[in-house]
CSV table of N, CA and C in Angstrom, one decimal:
chain,number,residue,atom,x,y,z
S,162,MET,N,0.0,-75.4,-42.9
S,162,MET,CA,0.0,-74.6,-41.7
S,162,MET,C,1.3,-74.0,-41.6
S,163,THR,N,1.3,-72.6,-41.4
S,163,THR,CA,2.6,-71.9,-41.2
S,163,THR,C,2.8,-71.6,-39.7
S,164,GLU,N,4.0,-71.6,-39.3
S,164,GLU,CA,4.3,-71.4,-37.9
S,164,GLU,C,5.1,-70.0,-37.8
S,165,ASN,N,4.8,-69.3,-36.8
S,165,ASN,CA,5.5,-68.1,-36.6
S,165,ASN,C,6.9,-68.4,-36.0
S,166,SER,N,8.0,-67.9,-36.6
S,166,SER,CA,9.3,-68.3,-36.3
S,166,SER,C,9.8,-67.6,-35.0
S,167,GLY,N,9.0,-67.0,-34.3
S,167,GLY,CA,9.4,-66.4,-33.0
S,167,GLY,C,9.8,-64.9,-33.2
S,168,VAL,N,9.7,-64.4,-34.4
S,168,VAL,CA,10.0,-63.0,-34.6
S,168,VAL,C,8.8,-62.1,-34.2
S,169,LYS,N,9.1,-61.3,-33.3
S,169,LYS,CA,8.0,-60.4,-32.8
S,169,LYS,C,8.3,-59.0,-33.2
S,170,HIS,N,7.3,-58.3,-33.7
S,170,HIS,CA,7.4,-56.9,-34.2
S,170,HIS,C,6.7,-56.1,-33.1
S,171,GLY,N,7.4,-55.2,-32.6
S,171,GLY,CA,6.8,-54.3,-31.5
S,171,GLY,C,6.1,-53.1,-32.2
S,172,GLY,N,4.9,-52.9,-31.9
S,172,GLY,CA,4.2,-51.7,-32.3
S,172,GLY,C,3.8,-51.7,-33.8
S,173,SER,N,3.1,-50.7,-34.2
S,173,SER,CA,2.7,-50.6,-35.5
S,173,SER,C,3.8,-50.3,-36.5
S,174,PRO,N,3.7,-50.6,-37.7
S,174,PRO,CA,4.8,-50.3,-38.7
S,174,PRO,C,5.2,-48.8,-38.7
S,175,GLY,N,4.2,-47.9,-38.5
S,175,GLY,CA,4.4,-46.5,-38.5
S,175,GLY,C,5.2,-46.0,-37.3
S,176,SER,N,5.4,-46.8,-36.2
S,176,SER,CA,6.1,-46.3,-35.1
S,176,SER,C,7.5,-46.9,-35.0
S,177,ARG,N,7.9,-47.7,-36.0
S,177,ARG,CA,9.2,-48.3,-36.1
S,177,ARG,C,10.2,-47.4,-36.8
S,178,GLY,N,11.1,-46.8,-36.1
S,178,GLY,CA,12.1,-45.9,-36.7
S,178,GLY,C,11.9,-44.5,-36.2
S,179,ARG,N,12.7,-43.6,-36.7
S,179,ARG,CA,12.7,-42.2,-36.3
S,179,ARG,C,12.5,-41.3,-37.5
S,180,THR,N,11.8,-40.2,-37.3
S,180,THR,CA,11.6,-39.2,-38.3
S,180,THR,C,12.2,-37.9,-37.8
S,181,SER,N,13.1,-37.3,-38.6
S,181,SER,CA,13.7,-36.1,-38.3
S,181,SER,C,13.1,-35.0,-39.3
S,182,VAL,N,12.9,-33.8,-38.8
S,182,VAL,CA,12.4,-32.8,-39.7
S,182,VAL,C,13.5,-31.6,-39.6
S,183,ALA,N,14.0,-31.3,-40.8
S,183,ALA,CA,15.1,-30.3,-40.9
S,183,ALA,C,14.5,-28.9,-40.6
S,184,ASP,N,15.3,-28.0,-40.1
S,184,ASP,CA,14.8,-26.6,-39.8
S,184,ASP,C,14.3,-26.0,-41.1
S,185,VAL,N,14.9,-26.2,-42.2
S,185,VAL,CA,14.5,-25.5,-43.4
S,185,VAL,C,13.1,-26.0,-43.8
S,186,VAL,N,12.7,-27.2,-43.5
S,186,VAL,CA,11.3,-27.7,-43.8
S,186,VAL,C,10.3,-26.8,-43.0
S,187,VAL,N,10.6,-26.6,-41.7
S,187,VAL,CA,9.7,-25.8,-40.9
S,187,VAL,C,9.7,-24.4,-41.4
S,188,GLU,N,10.8,-23.9,-41.8
S,188,GLU,CA,10.9,-22.5,-42.3
S,188,GLU,C,10.0,-22.3,-43.5
S,189,LYS,N,10.1,-23.3,-44.4
S,189,LYS,CA,9.3,-23.2,-45.6
S,189,LYS,C,7.8,-23.3,-45.4
S,190,ILE,N,7.4,-24.2,-44.5
S,190,ILE,CA,6.0,-24.3,-44.1
S,190,ILE,C,5.5,-23.0,-43.5
S,191,ALA,N,6.3,-22.5,-42.5
S,191,ALA,CA,5.9,-21.3,-41.9
S,191,ALA,C,5.8,-20.1,-42.8
S,192,GLY,N,6.8,-20.0,-43.7
S,192,GLY,CA,6.8,-18.9,-44.7
S,192,GLY,C,5.6,-19.0,-45.7
S,193,MET,N,5.3,-20.1,-46.1
S,193,MET,CA,4.1,-20.3,-47.0
S,193,MET,C,2.8,-20.0,-46.3
S,194,ALA,N,2.7,-20.5,-45.1
S,194,ALA,CA,1.5,-20.2,-44.3
S,194,ALA,C,1.3,-18.8,-43.9
S,195,ALA,N,2.4,-18.1,-43.7
S,195,ALA,CA,2.3,-16.6,-43.4
S,195,ALA,C,1.9,-15.8,-44.6
S,196,ARG,N,2.5,-16.2,-45.8
S,196,ARG,CA,2.1,-15.5,-47.0
S,196,ARG,C,0.7,-15.7,-47.4
S,197,ASP,N,0.1,-16.8,-47.0
S,197,ASP,CA,-1.3,-17.1,-47.3
S,197,ASP,C,-2.3,-16.1,-46.6
S,198,VAL,N,-1.9,-15.4,-45.6
S,198,VAL,CA,-2.8,-14.6,-44.9
S,198,VAL,C,-3.1,-13.2,-45.6
S,199,LEU,N,-4.3,-12.9,-45.7
S,199,LEU,CA,-4.7,-11.6,-46.3
S,199,LEU,C,-4.2,-10.5,-45.5
S,200,GLY,N,-3.5,-9.5,-46.1
S,200,GLY,CA,-2.9,-8.4,-45.4
S,200,GLY,C,-1.4,-8.5,-45.3
S,201,VAL,N,-0.9,-9.7,-45.5
S,201,VAL,CA,0.6,-9.8,-45.5
S,201,VAL,C,1.1,-9.5,-46.9
S,202,HIS,N,1.8,-8.4,-47.0
S,202,HIS,CA,2.4,-8.0,-48.3
S,202,HIS,C,3.6,-8.9,-48.7
S,203,ALA,N,4.5,-9.0,-47.7
S,203,ALA,CA,5.8,-9.7,-47.9
S,203,ALA,C,6.4,-10.2,-46.6
S,204,LEU,N,7.4,-11.0,-46.7
S,204,LEU,CA,8.1,-11.4,-45.5
S,204,LEU,C,9.5,-10.8,-45.6
S,205,GLY,N,10.1,-10.5,-44.5
S,205,GLY,CA,11.5,-9.9,-44.5
S,205,GLY,C,11.5,-8.4,-44.5
S,206,SER,N,12.6,-7.9,-44.0
S,206,SER,CA,12.8,-6.4,-44.0
S,206,SER,C,13.0,-5.9,-45.4
S,207,GLY,N,12.9,-4.6,-45.5
S,207,GLY,CA,13.2,-4.0,-46.8
S,207,GLY,C,14.6,-4.3,-47.4
S,208,PHE,N,15.6,-4.3,-46.5
S,208,PHE,CA,16.9,-4.7,-46.9
S,208,PHE,C,17.0,-6.1,-47.4
S,209,SER,N,16.5,-7.1,-46.6
S,209,SER,CA,16.6,-8.5,-47.0
S,209,SER,C,15.8,-8.7,-48.3
S,210,ARG,N,14.7,-8.0,-48.5
S,210,ARG,CA,13.9,-8.1,-49.7
S,210,ARG,C,14.7,-7.6,-50.9
S,211,SER,N,15.4,-6.5,-50.7
S,211,SER,CA,16.3,-5.9,-51.8
S,211,SER,C,17.4,-6.8,-52.1
S,212,MET,N,18.1,-7.4,-51.1
S,212,MET,CA,19.1,-8.3,-51.4
S,212,MET,C,18.6,-9.6,-52.1
S,213,GLY,N,17.4,-10.0,-51.7
S,213,GLY,CA,16.8,-11.2,-52.3
S,213,GLY,C,16.5,-10.9,-53.8
S,214,SER,N,16.0,-9.7,-54.0
S,214,SER,CA,15.6,-9.3,-55.4
S,214,SER,C,16.9,-9.3,-56.3
S,215,MET,N,18.0,-8.8,-55.8
S,215,MET,CA,19.2,-8.8,-56.5
S,215,MET,C,19.7,-10.3,-56.8
S,216,ARG,N,19.6,-11.1,-55.7
S,216,ARG,CA,20.1,-12.5,-55.8
S,216,ARG,C,19.3,-13.3,-56.8
S,217,GLU,N,17.9,-13.0,-56.9
S,217,GLU,CA,17.1,-13.7,-57.9
S,217,GLU,C,17.5,-13.4,-59.3
S,218,ARG,N,18.0,-12.2,-59.6
S,218,ARG,CA,18.4,-11.9,-61.0
S,218,ARG,C,19.7,-12.5,-61.4
S,219,MET,N,20.5,-12.9,-60.4
S,219,MET,CA,21.8,-13.5,-60.8
S,219,MET,C,21.7,-14.9,-61.4
S,220,PRO,N,22.3,-15.2,-62.5
S,220,PRO,CA,22.2,-16.5,-63.1
S,220,PRO,C,22.7,-17.6,-62.1
S,221,GLY,N,22.0,-18.7,-62.2
S,221,GLY,CA,22.4,-19.9,-61.4
S,221,GLY,C,22.1,-19.8,-59.9
S,222,THR,N,21.3,-18.8,-59.5
S,222,THR,CA,21.0,-18.8,-58.0
S,222,THR,C,19.5,-19.2,-57.8
S,223,GLY,N,18.9,-19.7,-58.8
S,223,GLY,CA,17.5,-20.2,-58.6
S,223,GLY,C,16.5,-19.1,-59.0
S,224,SER,N,15.3,-19.5,-59.2
S,224,SER,CA,14.3,-18.6,-59.6
S,224,SER,C,13.2,-18.4,-58.5
S,225,GLY,N,12.5,-17.4,-58.6
S,225,GLY,CA,11.4,-17.1,-57.6
S,225,GLY,C,11.9,-16.6,-56.3
S,226,LYS,N,11.0,-16.1,-55.5
S,226,LYS,CA,11.3,-15.5,-54.2
S,226,LYS,C,11.7,-16.6,-53.2
S,227,SER,N,12.6,-16.3,-52.3
S,227,SER,CA,12.9,-17.3,-51.3
S,227,SER,C,11.8,-17.4,-50.3
S,228,VAL,N,11.3,-18.6,-50.1
S,228,VAL,CA,10.2,-18.8,-49.2
S,228,VAL,C,10.6,-18.6,-47.8
S,229,THR,N,11.9,-18.7,-47.5
S,229,THR,CA,12.3,-18.6,-46.1
S,229,THR,C,12.8,-17.2,-45.7
S,230,ARG,N,12.7,-16.3,-46.6
S,230,ARG,CA,13.1,-14.9,-46.3
S,230,ARG,C,12.2,-14.4,-45.2
S,231,GLY,N,12.8,-13.8,-44.1
S,231,GLY,CA,12.0,-13.3,-43.0
S,231,GLY,C,11.5,-14.3,-42.0
S,232,VAL,N,12.0,-15.5,-42.2
S,232,VAL,CA,11.6,-16.6,-41.3
S,232,VAL,C,12.8,-17.2,-40.6
S,233,SER,N,12.8,-17.4,-39.3
S,233,SER,CA,13.8,-18.1,-38.6
S,233,SER,C,13.1,-19.1,-37.6
S,234,VAL,N,13.7,-20.2,-37.4
S,234,VAL,CA,13.0,-21.2,-36.5
S,234,VAL,C,14.1,-21.9,-35.7
S,235,GLU,N,13.6,-22.4,-34.6
S,235,GLU,CA,14.4,-23.4,-33.7
S,235,GLU,C,13.5,-24.6,-33.6
S,236,VAL,N,14.0,-25.7,-34.1
S,236,VAL,CA,13.2,-27.0,-34.1
S,236,VAL,C,13.9,-28.0,-33.2
S,237,GLY,N,13.1,-28.5,-32.3
S,237,GLY,CA,13.6,-29.6,-31.5
S,237,GLY,C,13.0,-30.9,-31.9
S,238,GLU,N,13.1,-31.9,-31.0
S,238,GLU,CA,12.5,-33.2,-31.3
S,238,GLU,C,11.0,-33.2,-31.4
S,239,VAL,N,10.3,-32.4,-30.5
S,239,VAL,CA,8.9,-32.4,-30.4
S,239,VAL,C,8.3,-30.9,-30.5
S,240,GLN,N,9.1,-29.9,-30.4
S,240,GLN,CA,8.6,-28.5,-30.4
S,240,GLN,C,9.4,-27.7,-31.4
S,241,ALA,N,8.7,-26.5,-31.7
S,241,ALA,CA,9.3,-25.6,-32.6
S,241,ALA,C,9.0,-24.2,-32.1
S,242,ALA,N,9.9,-23.2,-32.3
S,242,ALA,CA,9.6,-21.8,-32.1
S,242,ALA,C,10.0,-21.1,-33.4
S,243,ILE,N,9.1,-20.1,-33.7
S,243,ILE,CA,9.2,-19.5,-35.0
S,243,ILE,C,9.2,-17.9,-34.9
S,244,ASP,N,10.1,-17.3,-35.6
S,244,ASP,CA,10.2,-15.8,-35.6
S,244,ASP,C,9.9,-15.4,-37.1
S,245,LEU,N,9.0,-14.5,-37.3
S,245,LEU,CA,8.7,-14.0,-38.6
S,245,LEU,C,8.8,-12.4,-38.6
S,246,GLU,N,9.3,-12.0,-39.8
S,246,GLU,CA,9.4,-10.5,-40.0
S,246,GLU,C,8.5,-10.3,-41.2
S,247,ILE,N,7.4,-9.5,-41.0
S,247,ILE,CA,6.5,-9.3,-42.1
S,247,ILE,C,6.3,-7.8,-42.5
S,248,VAL,N,5.8,-7.6,-43.7
S,248,VAL,CA,5.4,-6.3,-44.2
S,248,VAL,C,3.9,-6.4,-44.4
S,249,VAL,N,3.1,-5.5,-43.9
S,249,VAL,CA,1.7,-5.6,-44.0
S,249,VAL,C,1.2,-4.5,-45.0
S,250,ASP,N,0.0,-4.8,-45.6
S,250,ASP,CA,-0.6,-3.8,-46.5
S,250,ASP,C,-1.2,-2.7,-45.7
S,251,TYR,N,-1.1,-1.5,-46.2
S,251,TYR,CA,-1.7,-0.3,-45.6
S,251,TYR,C,-3.2,-0.5,-45.4
S,252,GLY,N,-3.7,-0.1,-44.3
S,252,GLY,CA,-5.2,-0.1,-44.1
S,252,GLY,C,-5.7,-1.3,-43.3
S,253,VAL,N,-4.9,-2.4,-43.2
S,253,VAL,CA,-5.3,-3.6,-42.4
S,253,VAL,C,-5.0,-3.4,-41.0
S,254,SER,N,-5.7,-4.1,-40.1
S,254,SER,CA,-5.4,-4.1,-38.7
S,254,SER,C,-4.2,-5.0,-38.5
S,255,ILE,N,-3.1,-4.4,-38.0
S,255,ILE,CA,-1.9,-5.2,-37.8
S,255,ILE,C,-2.1,-6.3,-36.7
S,256,THR,N,-2.9,-6.0,-35.7
S,256,THR,CA,-3.1,-7.0,-34.7
S,256,THR,C,-3.9,-8.2,-35.2
S,257,ASP,N,-4.9,-7.9,-36.1
S,257,ASP,CA,-5.7,-8.9,-36.7
S,257,ASP,C,-4.8,-9.8,-37.7
S,258,VAL,N,-4.0,-9.1,-38.4
S,258,VAL,CA,-3.1,-9.8,-39.4
S,258,VAL,C,-2.2,-10.7,-38.6
S,259,ALA,N,-1.5,-10.1,-37.6
S,259,ALA,CA,-0.6,-10.9,-36.8
S,259,ALA,C,-1.3,-12.1,-36.1
S,260,SER,N,-2.5,-11.9,-35.6
S,260,SER,CA,-3.2,-13.1,-35.0
S,260,SER,C,-3.5,-14.1,-36.1
S,261,ALA,N,-3.9,-13.7,-37.3
S,261,ALA,CA,-4.2,-14.7,-38.3
S,261,ALA,C,-3.0,-15.4,-38.8
S,262,VAL,N,-1.9,-14.7,-38.9
S,262,VAL,CA,-0.6,-15.3,-39.3
S,262,VAL,C,-0.2,-16.3,-38.3
S,263,ARG,N,-0.3,-16.0,-37.0
S,263,ARG,CA,0.1,-16.9,-35.9
S,263,ARG,C,-0.8,-18.2,-36.0
S,264,GLU,N,-2.1,-18.0,-36.1
S,264,GLU,CA,-3.0,-19.2,-36.2
S,264,GLU,C,-2.6,-20.0,-37.4
S,265,ASN,N,-2.4,-19.4,-38.6
S,265,ASN,CA,-2.2,-20.2,-39.8
S,265,ASN,C,-0.8,-20.9,-39.7
S,266,VAL,N,0.2,-20.3,-39.2
S,266,VAL,CA,1.5,-20.9,-39.1
S,266,VAL,C,1.5,-22.0,-38.1
S,267,ILE,N,0.9,-21.8,-37.0
S,267,ILE,CA,0.8,-22.9,-36.0
S,267,ILE,C,0.1,-24.1,-36.5
S,268,SER,N,-1.1,-23.9,-37.1
S,268,SER,CA,-1.8,-25.0,-37.7
S,268,SER,C,-1.1,-25.7,-38.8
S,269,ALA,N,-0.4,-25.0,-39.7
S,269,ALA,CA,0.3,-25.7,-40.8
S,269,ALA,C,1.5,-26.5,-40.2
S,270,VAL,N,2.3,-25.9,-39.3
S,270,VAL,CA,3.5,-26.5,-38.8
S,270,VAL,C,3.1,-27.8,-38.0
S,271,GLU,N,2.1,-27.6,-37.2
S,271,GLU,CA,1.7,-28.8,-36.3
S,271,GLU,C,1.1,-29.9,-37.2
S,272,ARG,N,0.4,-29.5,-38.2
S,272,ARG,CA,-0.2,-30.6,-39.1
S,272,ARG,C,0.8,-31.2,-40.0
S,273,MET,N,1.7,-30.4,-40.6
S,273,MET,CA,2.6,-31.0,-41.6
S,273,MET,C,3.9,-31.5,-41.0
S,274,ALA,N,4.4,-30.9,-40.0
S,274,ALA,CA,5.7,-31.3,-39.4
S,274,ALA,C,5.6,-32.1,-38.1
S,275,GLY,N,4.4,-32.1,-37.6
S,275,GLY,CA,4.2,-32.9,-36.3
S,275,GLY,C,5.0,-32.3,-35.1
S,276,ARG,N,5.2,-31.0,-35.1
S,276,ARG,CA,5.9,-30.4,-34.0
S,276,ARG,C,5.0,-29.4,-33.3
S,277,GLU,N,5.0,-29.4,-32.0
S,277,GLU,CA,4.2,-28.5,-31.2
S,277,GLU,C,4.9,-27.1,-31.3
S,278,VAL,N,4.1,-26.1,-31.8
S,278,VAL,CA,4.7,-24.8,-31.9
S,278,VAL,C,4.4,-24.1,-30.6
S,279,VAL,N,5.5,-23.7,-29.9
S,279,VAL,CA,5.4,-23.1,-28.6
S,279,VAL,C,5.3,-21.6,-28.7
S,280,GLU,N,5.8,-21.0,-29.8
S,280,GLU,CA,5.6,-19.6,-29.9
S,280,GLU,C,5.9,-19.2,-31.4
S,281,VAL,N,5.1,-18.1,-31.8
S,281,VAL,CA,5.3,-17.5,-33.1
S,281,VAL,C,5.5,-16.0,-32.8
S,282,ASN,N,6.7,-15.5,-32.9
S,282,ASN,CA,7.0,-14.1,-32.7
S,282,ASN,C,6.9,-13.4,-34.0
S,283,ILE,N,6.2,-12.3,-34.1
S,283,ILE,CA,6.0,-11.5,-35.3
S,283,ILE,C,6.5,-10.1,-35.1
S,284,MET,N,7.4,-9.7,-36.1
S,284,MET,CA,7.9,-8.4,-36.1
S,284,MET,C,7.4,-7.7,-37.4
S,285,VAL,N,6.6,-6.7,-37.3
S,285,VAL,CA,6.1,-6.0,-38.4
S,285,VAL,C,7.2,-4.9,-38.7
S,286,SER,N,7.9,-5.1,-39.9
S,286,SER,CA,9.0,-4.2,-40.2
S,286,SER,C,8.6,-3.0,-41.1
S,287,ASP,N,7.5,-3.1,-41.8
S,287,ASP,CA,7.1,-2.1,-42.7
S,287,ASP,C,5.6,-2.2,-43.1
S,288,VAL,N,5.1,-1.1,-43.7
S,288,VAL,CA,3.7,-1.1,-44.2
S,288,VAL,C,3.8,-0.7,-45.7
S,289,LYS,N,3.2,-1.5,-46.5
S,289,LYS,CA,3.2,-1.3,-48.0
S,289,LYS,C,2.1,-0.3,-48.3
S,290,LEU,N,2.5,0.9,-48.7
S,290,LEU,CA,1.5,2.0,-49.0
S,290,LEU,C,1.0,1.7,-50.4
S,291,PRO,N,-0.2,2.1,-50.7
S,291,PRO,CA,-0.8,1.9,-52.1
S,291,PRO,C,0.0,2.5,-53.2
S,292,ASP,N,0.7,3.6,-53.0
S,292,ASP,CA,1.4,4.3,-54.1
S,292,ASP,C,2.8,3.9,-54.2
S,293,GLU,N,3.3,3.1,-53.3
S,293,GLU,CA,4.7,2.7,-53.3
S,293,GLU,C,4.9,1.6,-54.4
S,294,GLU,N,6.1,1.7,-55.1
S,294,GLU,CA,6.4,0.7,-56.1
S,294,GLU,C,7.3,-0.3,-55.4
S,295,GLU,N,7.3,-1.5,-55.9
S,295,GLU,CA,8.1,-2.5,-55.4
S,295,GLU,C,9.6,-2.2,-55.8
S,296,GLU,N,10.6,-2.6,-55.0
S,296,GLU,CA,12.0,-2.3,-55.4
S,296,GLU,C,12.3,-2.8,-56.8
S,297,GLY,N,11.9,-4.0,-57.1
S,297,GLY,CA,12.2,-4.6,-58.4
S,297,GLY,C,11.5,-3.8,-59.6
S,298,GLU,N,10.3,-3.3,-59.4
S,298,GLU,CA,9.6,-2.6,-60.4
S,298,GLU,C,10.4,-1.3,-60.7
S,299,GLU,N,10.8,-0.6,-59.7
S,299,GLU,CA,11.5,0.7,-59.8
S,299,GLU,C,12.8,0.5,-60.6
S,300,ARG,N,13.6,-0.5,-60.2
S,300,ARG,CA,14.9,-0.8,-60.8
S,300,ARG,C,14.7,-1.2,-62.3
S,301,GLN,N,13.7,-1.9,-62.6
S,301,GLN,CA,13.5,-2.3,-64.0
S,301,GLN,C,13.1,-1.1,-64.9
S,302,ARG,N,12.4,-0.2,-64.4
S,302,ARG,CA,12.0,1.0,-65.1
S,302,ARG,C,13.3,1.9,-65.3
S,303,ILE,N,14.2,2.0,-64.4
S,303,ILE,CA,15.3,2.8,-64.5
S,303,ILE,C,16.3,2.3,-65.5
S,304,GLN,N,16.5,1.0,-65.6
S,304,GLN,CA,17.5,0.4,-66.5
S,304,GLN,C,17.3,0.7,-67.8
């Protein structure tokens, strides 16, 4: 027969301790969720995308597009506020795309980061026209 030595554990094991979520985690979740919406061409303004394109070509700066470009967040203990700057494809309903982005971002952040999203502010900074080339494509052809 074993005896309990008087050590009491309060609550379930999952509630012992504290979990912190860094701002960059919420930025990445929001950026990926926004990019998943049909009609979103890119995140960030034309200038930030150009700078990011140059940064990606520099050796040692990492590969691929920055997931957090065009995303800024404020994350507290239980809540988060998110600002997004997006470029939409020509011909889509901007209000429908913004609504879908808002829903997708809120769902993803609340599910993955466990933070209540109090607002998702969206700034549409550009429209991608069908005959426009990407900044990177044009530069590669010129070189």
